[in-house]
């Protein structure tokens, strides 16, 4: 009888240990997935920021007296580049919002300067920016989906007990810039 009890206790101990290992690995994998998704956003933000100097150069050749608009875009680009170096999702989103606002002013110059709007370079840059925006929207959705999965795991039993051991906590969603 004692040996049967020992076998049952041993089987339960092994099952708990296996459960902890599986939970740890599952939580760490979800956390890595979120980090990878955030880096996907950074790639697209960096791609968009890389298009800005060419856009500013193209616009400046046609609209030389629009320096304040172009300076605003350059400053917003620098802020976005700085934001992607950190880990704050809110900071990325705020920098993205500022860049979107600044880009709106630059793209509006296309209607004020017909020769700019007919420039192949300007039109190509607009097309590349639109493509990047689509990719960025997908990257945001992918990140938020990964965060939702992680947050569900971290907040559910039994993973809620394993999460502190795995060093995993809930992550914030990427809010659309407004």
Tab-separated table of N, CA and C in Angstrom:
chain	number	residue	atom	x	y	z
A	1	UNK	N	0.814	-1.192	0.000
A	1	UNK	CA	0.000	0.000	0.000
A	1	UNK	C	0.866	1.267	0.000
A	2	UNK	N	1.944	1.227	0.789
A	2	UNK	CA	2.846	2.371	0.880
A	2	UNK	C	3.535	2.599	-0.457
A	3	UNK	N	3.925	1.557	-1.130
A	3	UNK	CA	4.583	1.721	-2.424
A	3	UNK	C	3.621	2.286	-3.464
A	4	UNK	N	2.359	1.882	-3.398
A	4	UNK	CA	1.361	2.431	-4.311
A	4	UNK	C	1.179	3.925	-4.068
A	5	UNK	N	1.156	4.307	-2.805
A	5	UNK	CA	1.022	5.721	-2.448
A	5	UNK	C	2.246	6.512	-2.922
A	6	UNK	N	3.431	5.933	-2.758
A	6	UNK	CA	4.654	6.588	-3.231
A	6	UNK	C	4.658	6.744	-4.747
A	7	UNK	N	4.196	5.752	-5.452
A	7	UNK	CA	4.132	5.815	-6.908
A	7	UNK	C	3.155	6.898	-7.342
A	8	UNK	N	2.007	6.987	-6.678
A	8	UNK	CA	1.013	8.014	-7.005
A	8	UNK	C	1.580	9.406	-6.741
A	9	UNK	N	2.238	9.583	-5.602
A	9	UNK	CA	2.843	10.878	-5.275
A	9	UNK	C	3.934	11.218	-6.283
A	10	UNK	N	4.732	10.242	-6.647
A	10	UNK	CA	5.793	10.470	-7.629
A	10	UNK	C	5.219	10.838	-8.992
A	11	UNK	N	4.176	10.162	-9.413
A	11	UNK	CA	3.529	10.462	-10.690
A	11	UNK	C	2.936	11.874	-10.654
A	12	UNK	N	2.304	12.237	-9.552
A	12	UNK	CA	1.752	13.592	-9.415
A	12	UNK	C	2.855	14.650	-9.437
A	13	UNK	N	3.958	14.378	-8.755
A	13	UNK	CA	5.080	15.321	-8.734
A	13	UNK	C	5.664	15.507	-10.133
A	14	UNK	N	5.806	14.411	-10.848
A	14	UNK	CA	6.322	14.495	-12.223
A	14	UNK	C	5.327	15.252	-13.104
A	15	UNK	N	4.038	15.007	-12.936
A	15	UNK	CA	3.019	15.707	-13.727
A	15	UNK	C	3.044	17.208	-13.449
A	16	UNK	N	3.196	17.592	-12.197
A	16	UNK	CA	3.273	19.021	-11.850
A	16	UNK	C	4.535	19.629	-12.451
A	17	UNK	N	5.640	18.924	-12.358
A	17	UNK	CA	6.897	19.426	-12.926
A	17	UNK	C	6.787	19.585	-14.443
A	18	UNK	N	6.218	18.595	-15.105
A	18	UNK	CA	6.024	18.678	-16.556
A	18	UNK	C	5.092	19.848	-16.884
A	19	UNK	N	4.028	20.027	-16.101
A	19	UNK	CA	3.110	21.152	-16.308
A	19	UNK	C	3.799	22.494	-16.164
A	20	UNK	N	4.673	22.612	-15.161
A	20	UNK	CA	5.420	23.858	-14.974
A	20	UNK	C	6.356	24.127	-16.142
A	21	UNK	N	7.031	23.097	-16.602
A	21	UNK	CA	7.949	23.266	-17.730
A	21	UNK	C	7.183	23.643	-18.993
A	22	UNK	N	6.080	22.956	-19.242
A	22	UNK	CA	5.270	23.270	-20.419
A	22	UNK	C	4.733	24.694	-20.329
A	23	UNK	N	4.225	25.067	-19.156
A	23	UNK	CA	3.702	26.419	-18.966
A	23	UNK	C	4.774	27.480	-19.140
A	24	UNK	N	5.940	27.228	-18.559
A	24	UNK	CA	7.060	28.161	-18.694
A	24	UNK	C	7.412	28.355	-20.166
A	25	UNK	N	7.558	27.249	-20.872
A	25	UNK	CA	7.924	27.333	-22.291
A	25	UNK	C	6.840	28.014	-23.117
A	26	UNK	N	5.593	27.731	-22.808
A	26	UNK	CA	4.491	28.342	-23.545
A	26	UNK	C	4.453	29.859	-23.321
A	27	UNK	N	4.637	30.271	-22.083
A	27	UNK	CA	4.642	31.709	-21.781
A	27	UNK	C	5.844	32.411	-22.406
A	28	UNK	N	7.017	31.804	-22.317
A	28	UNK	CA	8.217	32.418	-22.910
A	28	UNK	C	8.073	32.515	-24.430
A	29	UNK	N	7.499	31.473	-25.044
A	29	UNK	CA	7.297	31.507	-26.497
A	29	UNK	C	6.327	32.626	-26.875
A	30	UNK	N	5.270	32.812	-26.111
A	30	UNK	CA	4.313	33.891	-26.385
A	30	UNK	C	4.976	35.251	-26.202
A	31	UNK	N	5.836	35.373	-25.197
A	31	UNK	CA	6.533	36.636	-24.957
A	31	UNK	C	7.499	36.945	-26.101
A	32	UNK	N	8.200	35.940	-26.587
A	32	UNK	CA	9.107	36.120	-27.727
A	32	UNK	C	8.305	36.485	-28.974
A	33	UNK	N	7.157	35.880	-29.133
A	33	UNK	CA	6.292	36.175	-30.276
A	33	UNK	C	5.875	37.652	-30.263
A	34	UNK	N	5.563	38.178	-29.086
A	34	UNK	CA	5.201	39.592	-28.962
A	34	UNK	C	6.400	40.477	-29.321
A	35	UNK	N	7.577	40.114	-28.839
A	35	UNK	CA	8.781	40.895	-29.155
A	35	UNK	C	9.067	40.880	-30.654
A	36	UNK	N	8.873	39.738	-31.291
A	36	UNK	CA	9.074	39.653	-32.738
A	36	UNK	C	8.054	40.513	-33.477
A	37	UNK	N	6.826	40.503	-33.008
A	37	UNK	CA	5.786	41.313	-33.649
A	37	UNK	C	6.086	42.800	-33.490
A	38	UNK	N	6.592	43.194	-32.334
A	38	UNK	CA	6.955	44.598	-32.129
A	38	UNK	C	8.114	44.991	-33.038
A	39	UNK	N	9.040	44.085	-33.250
A	39	UNK	CA	10.151	44.402	-34.156
A	39	UNK	C	9.649	44.527	-35.592
A	40	UNK	N	8.570	43.818	-35.936
A	40	UNK	CA	7.959	43.980	-37.253
A	40	UNK	C	7.405	45.377	-37.447
A	41	UNK	N	6.819	45.931	-36.382
A	41	UNK	CA	6.348	47.321	-36.434
A	41	UNK	C	7.544	48.250	-36.613
A	42	UNK	N	8.603	47.984	-35.870
A	42	UNK	CA	9.802	48.827	-35.973
A	42	UNK	C	10.389	48.807	-37.382
A	43	UNK	N	10.366	47.654	-38.021
A	43	UNK	CA	10.881	47.554	-39.388
A	43	UNK	C	10.094	48.476	-40.314
A	44	UNK	N	8.782	48.434	-40.209
A	44	UNK	CA	7.949	49.274	-41.078
A	44	UNK	C	8.074	50.753	-40.725
A	45	UNK	N	8.194	51.068	-39.436
A	45	UNK	CA	8.396	52.471	-39.053
A	45	UNK	C	9.735	52.975	-39.574
A	46	UNK	N	10.739	52.134	-39.502
A	46	UNK	CA	12.062	52.509	-40.017
A	46	UNK	C	12.025	52.664	-41.532
A	47	UNK	N	11.304	51.781	-42.190
A	47	UNK	CA	11.160	51.875	-43.650
A	47	UNK	C	10.494	53.193	-44.022
A	48	UNK	N	9.438	53.527	-43.283
A	48	UNK	CA	8.751	54.782	-43.578
A	48	UNK	C	9.663	55.969	-43.286
A	49	UNK	N	10.382	55.910	-42.181
A	49	UNK	CA	11.297	57.005	-41.842
A	49	UNK	C	12.393	57.151	-42.891
A	50	UNK	N	12.807	56.054	-43.516
A	50	UNK	CA	13.837	56.109	-44.550
A	50	UNK	C	13.327	56.785	-45.819
A	51	UNK	N	12.024	56.761	-46.044
A	51	UNK	CA	11.452	57.426	-47.221
A	51	UNK	C	11.360	58.943	-47.044
A	52	UNK	N	11.370	59.399	-45.806
A	52	UNK	CA	11.143	60.815	-45.518
A	52	UNK	C	12.210	61.729	-46.131
A	53	UNK	N	13.515	61.437	-46.000
A	53	UNK	CA	14.498	62.362	-46.593
A	53	UNK	C	14.296	62.564	-48.102
A	54	UNK	N	13.991	61.488	-48.821
A	54	UNK	CA	13.757	61.620	-50.261
A	54	UNK	C	12.510	62.457	-50.525
A	55	UNK	N	11.485	62.275	-49.720
A	55	UNK	CA	10.261	63.056	-49.868
A	55	UNK	C	10.529	64.534	-49.592
A	56	UNK	N	11.252	64.807	-48.526
A	56	UNK	CA	11.596	66.194	-48.179
A	56	UNK	C	12.429	66.823	-49.286
A	57	UNK	N	13.393	66.078	-49.809
A	57	UNK	CA	14.234	66.600	-50.888
A	57	UNK	C	13.403	66.910	-52.128
A	58	UNK	N	12.510	66.008	-52.482
A	58	UNK	CA	11.670	66.208	-53.667
A	58	UNK	C	10.776	67.424	-53.493
A	59	UNK	N	10.152	67.530	-52.330
A	59	UNK	CA	9.249	68.657	-52.079
A	59	UNK	C	10.033	69.958	-52.022
A	60	UNK	N	11.200	69.922	-51.406
A	60	UNK	CA	11.967	71.162	-51.263
A	60	UNK	C	12.425	71.725	-52.603
A	61	UNK	N	12.601	70.888	-53.612
A	61	UNK	CA	12.995	71.398	-54.926
A	61	UNK	C	11.855	72.180	-55.582
A	62	UNK	N	10.612	71.849	-55.234
A	62	UNK	CA	9.463	72.540	-55.824
A	62	UNK	C	8.901	73.627	-54.910
A	63	UNK	N	9.039	73.446	-53.604
A	63	UNK	CA	8.419	74.369	-52.646
A	63	UNK	C	9.469	74.836	-51.650
A	64	UNK	N	10.378	75.653	-52.119
A	64	UNK	CA	11.503	76.070	-51.287
A	64	UNK	C	11.075	76.907	-50.095
A	65	UNK	N	9.988	77.653	-50.199
A	65	UNK	CA	9.579	78.519	-49.091
A	65	UNK	C	8.688	77.809	-48.066
A	66	UNK	N	8.536	76.506	-48.179
A	66	UNK	CA	7.739	75.722	-47.228
A	66	UNK	C	8.655	75.068	-46.189
A	67	UNK	N	9.667	75.792	-45.751
A	67	UNK	CA	10.677	75.248	-44.850
A	67	UNK	C	10.090	74.773	-43.528
A	68	UNK	N	9.113	75.463	-42.977
A	68	UNK	CA	8.560	75.069	-41.677
A	68	UNK	C	7.875	73.700	-41.761
A	69	UNK	N	7.191	73.445	-42.866
A	69	UNK	CA	6.531	72.145	-43.051
A	69	UNK	C	7.577	71.043	-43.156
A	70	UNK	N	8.633	71.313	-43.911
A	70	UNK	CA	9.679	70.312	-44.102
A	70	UNK	C	10.482	70.082	-42.824
A	71	UNK	N	10.718	71.154	-42.068
A	71	UNK	CA	11.426	71.016	-40.793
A	71	UNK	C	10.608	70.197	-39.799
A	72	UNK	N	9.301	70.384	-39.830
A	72	UNK	CA	8.420	69.631	-38.933
A	72	UNK	C	8.486	68.135	-39.250
A	73	UNK	N	8.514	67.804	-40.529
A	73	UNK	CA	8.611	66.398	-40.930
A	73	UNK	C	9.949	65.826	-40.497
A	74	UNK	N	11.003	66.564	-40.689
A	74	UNK	CA	12.332	66.076	-40.297
A	74	UNK	C	12.417	65.852	-38.790
A	75	UNK	N	11.844	66.760	-38.013
A	75	UNK	CA	11.846	66.601	-36.558
A	75	UNK	C	11.003	65.394	-36.134
A	76	UNK	N	9.866	65.207	-36.782
A	76	UNK	CA	9.001	64.064	-36.457
A	76	UNK	C	9.688	62.753	-36.828
A	77	UNK	N	10.425	62.757	-37.927
A	77	UNK	CA	11.166	61.561	-38.340
A	77	UNK	C	12.233	61.222	-37.314
A	78	UNK	N	12.943	62.228	-36.836
A	78	UNK	CA	13.977	61.994	-35.825
A	78	UNK	C	13.364	61.452	-34.530
A	79	UNK	N	12.213	61.980	-34.152
A	79	UNK	CA	11.534	61.498	-32.943
A	79	UNK	C	11.087	60.052	-33.112
A	80	UNK	N	10.614	59.705	-34.290
A	80	UNK	CA	10.189	58.330	-34.554
A	80	UNK	C	11.379	57.376	-34.515
A	81	UNK	N	12.474	57.772	-35.095
A	81	UNK	CA	13.679	56.944	-35.079
A	81	UNK	C	14.140	56.719	-33.642
A	82	UNK	N	14.073	57.760	-32.843
A	82	UNK	CA	14.444	57.641	-31.433
A	82	UNK	C	13.480	56.731	-30.676
A	83	UNK	N	12.195	56.818	-30.998
A	83	UNK	CA	11.184	56.014	-30.295
A	83	UNK	C	11.332	54.530	-30.582
A	84	UNK	N	11.797	54.178	-31.773
A	84	UNK	CA	11.941	52.759	-32.096
A	84	UNK	C	13.142	52.131	-31.399
A	85	UNK	N	14.008	52.946	-30.822
A	85	UNK	CA	15.154	52.414	-30.083
A	85	UNK	C	14.760	51.931	-28.693
A	86	UNK	N	13.654	52.440	-28.159
A	86	UNK	CA	13.225	52.063	-26.814
A	86	UNK	C	12.243	50.911	-26.829
A	87	UNK	N	11.685	50.643	-25.656
A	87	UNK	CA	10.738	49.531	-25.546
A	87	UNK	C	9.306	50.007	-25.324
A	88	UNK	N	9.090	51.311	-25.271
A	88	UNK	CA	7.758	51.834	-24.988
A	88	UNK	C	6.881	51.832	-26.237
A	89	UNK	N	5.795	51.096	-26.157
A	89	UNK	CA	4.843	51.035	-27.262
A	89	UNK	C	4.108	52.370	-27.376
A	90	UNK	N	3.785	52.982	-26.245
A	90	UNK	CA	3.075	54.260	-26.261
A	90	UNK	C	3.929	55.353	-26.915
A	91	UNK	N	5.227	55.316	-26.659
A	91	UNK	CA	6.133	56.313	-27.253
A	91	UNK	C	6.212	56.139	-28.767
A	92	UNK	N	6.252	54.890	-29.221
A	92	UNK	CA	6.246	54.620	-30.666
A	92	UNK	C	4.971	55.166	-31.299
A	93	UNK	N	3.867	54.883	-30.657
A	93	UNK	CA	2.577	55.304	-31.188
A	93	UNK	C	2.464	56.826	-31.249
A	94	UNK	N	2.931	57.508	-30.206
A	94	UNK	CA	2.886	58.971	-30.196
A	94	UNK	C	3.783	59.552	-31.283
A	95	UNK	N	4.972	58.974	-31.449
A	95	UNK	CA	5.882	59.449	-32.495
A	95	UNK	C	5.299	59.182	-33.876
A	96	UNK	N	4.626	58.062	-34.021
A	96	UNK	CA	3.987	57.749	-35.297
A	96	UNK	C	2.864	58.737	-35.596
A	97	UNK	N	2.097	59.084	-34.575
A	97	UNK	CA	1.019	60.065	-34.740
A	97	UNK	C	1.585	61.421	-35.185
A	98	UNK	N	2.670	61.845	-34.561
A	98	UNK	CA	3.288	63.120	-34.931
A	98	UNK	C	3.812	63.099	-36.366
A	99	UNK	N	4.406	61.981	-36.760
A	99	UNK	CA	4.905	61.871	-38.130
A	99	UNK	C	3.751	61.868	-39.127
A	100	UNK	N	2.667	61.171	-38.798
A	100	UNK	CA	1.500	61.170	-39.680
A	100	UNK	C	0.972	62.581	-39.879
A	101	UNK	N	0.918	63.322	-38.800
A	101	UNK	CA	0.433	64.706	-38.874
A	101	UNK	C	1.357	65.553	-39.744
A	102	UNK	N	2.649	65.398	-39.554
A	102	UNK	CA	3.610	66.166	-40.348
A	102	UNK	C	3.561	65.760	-41.816
A	103	UNK	N	3.420	64.476	-42.087
A	103	UNK	CA	3.361	64.004	-43.474
A	103	UNK	C	2.114	64.514	-44.190
A	104	UNK	N	1.035	64.664	-43.454
A	104	UNK	CA	-0.191	65.183	-44.051
A	104	UNK	C	0.066	66.573	-44.641
A	105	UNK	N	0.826	67.388	-43.905
A	105	UNK	CA	1.166	68.720	-44.401
A	105	UNK	C	2.020	68.677	-45.648
A	106	UNK	N	2.962	67.759	-45.694
A	106	UNK	CA	3.834	67.650	-46.867
A	106	UNK	C	3.050	67.139	-48.077
A	107	UNK	N	2.242	66.117	-47.852
A	107	UNK	CA	1.478	65.562	-48.966
A	107	UNK	C	0.428	66.551	-49.474
A	108	UNK	N	-0.036	67.437	-48.602
A	108	UNK	CA	-0.989	68.466	-49.023
A	108	UNK	C	-0.327	69.476	-49.953
A	109	UNK	N	0.986	69.606	-49.853
A	109	UNK	CA	1.694	70.519	-50.749
A	109	UNK	C	1.570	70.077	-52.201
A	110	UNK	N	1.309	68.791	-52.412
A	110	UNK	CA	1.141	68.274	-53.772
A	110	UNK	C	0.001	68.957	-54.497
A	111	UNK	N	-1.071	69.270	-53.781
A	111	UNK	CA	-2.191	69.958	-54.434
A	111	UNK	C	-1.911	71.446	-54.598
A	112	UNK	N	-1.054	71.996	-53.724
A	112	UNK	CA	-0.717	73.418	-53.834
A	112	UNK	C	0.299	73.670	-54.954
A	113	UNK	N	1.060	72.651	-55.296
A	113	UNK	CA	2.084	72.775	-56.322
A	113	UNK	C	1.835	71.713	-57.393
A	114	UNK	N	1.113	72.056	-58.435
A	114	UNK	CA	0.786	71.060	-59.473
A	114	UNK	C	2.009	70.406	-60.093
A	115	UNK	N	3.115	71.155	-60.239
A	115	UNK	CA	4.310	70.563	-60.823
A	115	UNK	C	4.890	69.490	-59.895
A	116	UNK	N	4.709	69.658	-58.590
A	116	UNK	CA	5.146	68.648	-57.632
A	116	UNK	C	4.284	67.394	-57.759
A	117	UNK	N	2.989	67.601	-57.863
A	117	UNK	CA	2.057	66.478	-57.958
A	117	UNK	C	2.238	65.689	-59.254
A	118	UNK	N	2.824	66.296	-60.261
A	118	UNK	CA	3.055	65.577	-61.519
A	118	UNK	C	4.459	64.977	-61.590
A	119	UNK	N	5.266	65.213	-60.560
A	119	UNK	CA	6.618	64.661	-60.522
A	119	UNK	C	6.566	63.158	-60.276
A	120	UNK	N	7.256	62.406	-61.132
A	120	UNK	CA	7.289	60.947	-60.978
A	120	UNK	C	7.898	60.530	-59.649
A	121	UNK	N	8.918	61.247	-59.233
A	121	UNK	CA	9.573	60.928	-57.972
A	121	UNK	C	8.603	61.103	-56.799
A	122	UNK	N	7.857	62.216	-56.808
A	122	UNK	CA	6.889	62.477	-55.738
A	122	UNK	C	5.789	61.428	-55.745
A	123	UNK	N	5.295	61.089	-56.911
A	123	UNK	CA	4.240	60.084	-57.010
A	123	UNK	C	4.738	58.710	-56.565
A	124	UNK	N	5.976	58.381	-56.924
A	124	UNK	CA	6.569	57.112	-56.497
A	124	UNK	C	6.719	57.074	-54.971
A	125	UNK	N	7.157	58.178	-54.404
A	125	UNK	CA	7.293	58.238	-52.939
A	125	UNK	C	5.937	58.105	-52.253
A	126	UNK	N	4.914	58.739	-52.808
A	126	UNK	CA	3.571	58.612	-52.251
A	126	UNK	C	3.110	57.151	-52.302
A	127	UNK	N	3.384	56.500	-53.399
A	127	UNK	CA	3.003	55.092	-53.550
A	127	UNK	C	3.741	54.212	-52.537
A	128	UNK	N	5.035	54.471	-52.369
A	128	UNK	CA	5.818	53.713	-51.389
A	128	UNK	C	5.320	53.961	-49.968
A	129	UNK	N	4.957	55.200	-49.677
A	129	UNK	CA	4.408	55.503	-48.349
A	129	UNK	C	3.083	54.788	-48.123
A	130	UNK	N	2.237	54.764	-49.134
A	130	UNK	CA	0.948	54.067	-49.007
A	130	UNK	C	1.169	52.573	-48.798
A	131	UNK	N	2.113	51.997	-49.526
A	131	UNK	CA	2.434	50.580	-49.357
A	131	UNK	C	2.958	50.312	-47.947
A	132	UNK	N	3.819	51.188	-47.470
A	132	UNK	CA	4.363	51.037	-46.119
A	132	UNK	C	3.262	51.162	-45.079
A	133	UNK	N	2.319	52.062	-45.290
A	133	UNK	CA	1.191	52.212	-44.363
A	133	UNK	C	0.381	50.923	-44.283
A	134	UNK	N	0.168	50.277	-45.421
A	134	UNK	CA	-0.560	49.010	-45.425
A	134	UNK	C	0.204	47.941	-44.643
A	135	UNK	N	1.495	47.876	-44.860
A	135	UNK	CA	2.318	46.903	-44.139
A	135	UNK	C	2.358	47.219	-42.646
A	136	UNK	N	2.377	48.493	-42.323
A	136	UNK	CA	2.390	48.914	-40.925
A	136	UNK	C	1.071	48.560	-40.242
A	137	UNK	N	-0.026	48.724	-40.936
A	137	UNK	CA	-1.331	48.350	-40.376
A	137	UNK	C	-1.366	46.848	-40.091
A	138	UNK	N	-0.837	46.049	-41.013
A	138	UNK	CA	-0.780	44.612	-40.795
A	138	UNK	C	0.111	44.288	-39.597
A	139	UNK	N	1.270	44.949	-39.501
A	139	UNK	CA	2.199	44.700	-38.396
A	139	UNK	C	1.559	45.055	-37.056
A	140	UNK	N	0.788	46.142	-37.030
A	140	UNK	CA	0.081	46.514	-35.790
A	140	UNK	C	-0.932	45.446	-35.399
A	141	UNK	N	-1.709	44.962	-36.373
A	141	UNK	CA	-2.700	43.913	-36.082
A	141	UNK	C	-2.008	42.640	-35.593
A	142	UNK	N	-0.920	42.285	-36.237
A	142	UNK	CA	-0.167	41.095	-35.852
A	142	UNK	C	0.362	41.227	-34.425
A	143	UNK	N	0.902	42.391	-34.095
A	143	UNK	CA	1.405	42.644	-32.747
A	143	UNK	C	0.271	42.563	-31.722
A	144	UNK	N	-0.839	43.234	-31.996
A	144	UNK	CA	-1.950	43.228	-31.050
A	144	UNK	C	-2.526	41.829	-30.864
A	145	UNK	N	-2.510	41.019	-31.917
A	145	UNK	CA	-2.953	39.634	-31.796
A	145	UNK	C	-2.002	38.846	-30.894
A	146	UNK	N	-0.712	39.059	-31.065
A	146	UNK	CA	0.279	38.381	-30.220
A	146	UNK	C	0.139	38.825	-28.767
A	147	UNK	N	-0.118	40.115	-28.561
A	147	UNK	CA	-0.313	40.630	-27.205
A	147	UNK	C	-1.576	40.031	-26.589
A	148	UNK	N	-2.640	39.931	-27.371
A	148	UNK	CA	-3.882	39.348	-26.859
A	148	UNK	C	-3.659	37.906	-26.421
A	149	UNK	N	-2.919	37.143	-27.218
A	149	UNK	CA	-2.625	35.755	-26.858
A	149	UNK	C	-1.815	35.695	-25.569
A	150	UNK	N	-0.781	36.516	-25.477
A	150	UNK	CA	0.051	36.535	-24.275
A	150	UNK	C	-0.770	36.956	-23.060
A	151	UNK	N	-1.544	38.018	-23.194
A	151	UNK	CA	-2.324	38.511	-22.055
A	151	UNK	C	-3.362	37.484	-21.593
A	152	UNK	N	-3.950	36.742	-22.545
A	152	UNK	CA	-4.889	35.677	-22.163
A	152	UNK	C	-4.173	34.593	-21.367
A	153	UNK	N	-2.985	34.228	-21.820
A	153	UNK	CA	-2.223	33.202	-21.093
A	153	UNK	C	-1.843	33.677	-19.696
A	154	UNK	N	-1.300	34.887	-19.625
A	154	UNK	CA	-0.829	35.407	-18.345
A	154	UNK	C	-1.983	35.561	-17.351
A	155	UNK	N	-3.167	35.850	-17.842
A	155	UNK	CA	-4.296	36.083	-16.956
A	155	UNK	C	-5.148	34.862	-16.670
A	156	UNK	N	-4.777	33.698	-17.188
A	156	UNK	CA	-5.623	32.525	-16.976
A	156	UNK	C	-4.931	31.498	-16.089
A	157	UNK	N	-5.755	30.744	-15.401
A	157	UNK	CA	-5.253	29.680	-14.535
A	157	UNK	C	-4.932	28.486	-15.418
A	158	UNK	N	-3.871	27.816	-15.281
A	158	UNK	CA	-2.846	27.840	-14.244
A	158	UNK	C	-1.650	28.731	-14.580
A	159	UNK	N	-1.653	29.349	-15.781
A	159	UNK	CA	-0.479	30.107	-16.236
A	159	UNK	C	-0.221	31.347	-15.394
A	160	UNK	N	-1.250	31.858	-14.748
A	160	UNK	CA	-1.082	33.039	-13.917
A	160	UNK	C	-0.068	32.772	-12.792
A	161	UNK	N	0.052	31.522	-12.376
A	161	UNK	CA	1.011	31.162	-11.325
A	161	UNK	C	2.411	30.921	-11.883
A	162	UNK	N	2.489	30.570	-13.138
A	162	UNK	CA	3.782	30.280	-13.766
A	162	UNK	C	4.409	31.552	-14.339
A	163	UNK	N	3.581	32.525	-14.717
A	163	UNK	CA	4.075	33.742	-15.376
A	163	UNK	C	5.153	34.475	-14.574
A	164	UNK	N	4.992	34.674	-13.265
A	164	UNK	CA	6.073	35.347	-12.528
A	164	UNK	C	7.396	34.576	-12.568
A	165	UNK	N	7.316	33.250	-12.537
A	165	UNK	CA	8.544	32.443	-12.614
A	165	UNK	C	9.196	32.575	-13.985
A	166	UNK	N	8.371	32.748	-15.019
A	166	UNK	CA	8.894	32.868	-16.383
A	166	UNK	C	9.341	34.300	-16.682
A	167	UNK	N	9.042	35.221	-15.785
A	167	UNK	CA	9.411	36.622	-16.015
A	167	UNK	C	8.570	37.267	-17.098
A	168	UNK	N	7.333	36.793	-17.247
A	168	UNK	CA	6.437	37.289	-18.287
A	168	UNK	C	5.274	38.014	-17.629
A	169	UNK	N	4.930	39.156	-18.177
A	169	UNK	CA	3.771	39.898	-17.680
A	169	UNK	C	2.958	40.390	-18.868
A	170	UNK	N	1.789	40.933	-18.568
A	170	UNK	CA	0.947	41.440	-19.651
A	170	UNK	C	1.657	42.571	-20.380
A	171	UNK	N	1.363	42.698	-21.649
A	171	UNK	CA	1.931	43.756	-22.489
A	171	UNK	C	0.832	44.712	-22.907
A	172	UNK	N	1.218	45.919	-23.255
A	172	UNK	CA	0.233	46.896	-23.702
A	172	UNK	C	-0.006	46.757	-25.199
A	173	UNK	N	-1.248	47.053	-25.591
A	173	UNK	CA	-1.608	47.007	-27.000
A	173	UNK	C	-1.055	48.221	-27.707
A	174	UNK	N	-0.852	48.079	-29.005
A	174	UNK	CA	-0.400	49.204	-29.834
A	174	UNK	C	-1.642	49.972	-30.252
A	175	UNK	N	-1.765	51.168	-29.749
A	175	UNK	CA	-2.914	52.010	-30.067
A	175	UNK	C	-2.657	52.724	-31.391
A	176	UNK	N	-3.685	52.785	-32.198
A	176	UNK	CA	-3.559	53.492	-33.473
A	176	UNK	C	-3.300	54.970	-33.216
A	177	UNK	N	-2.380	55.553	-33.951
A	177	UNK	CA	-2.128	56.982	-33.768
A	177	UNK	C	-3.336	57.786	-34.228
A	178	UNK	N	-3.690	58.782	-33.434
A	178	UNK	CA	-4.865	59.620	-33.768
A	178	UNK	C	-4.470	61.046	-33.950
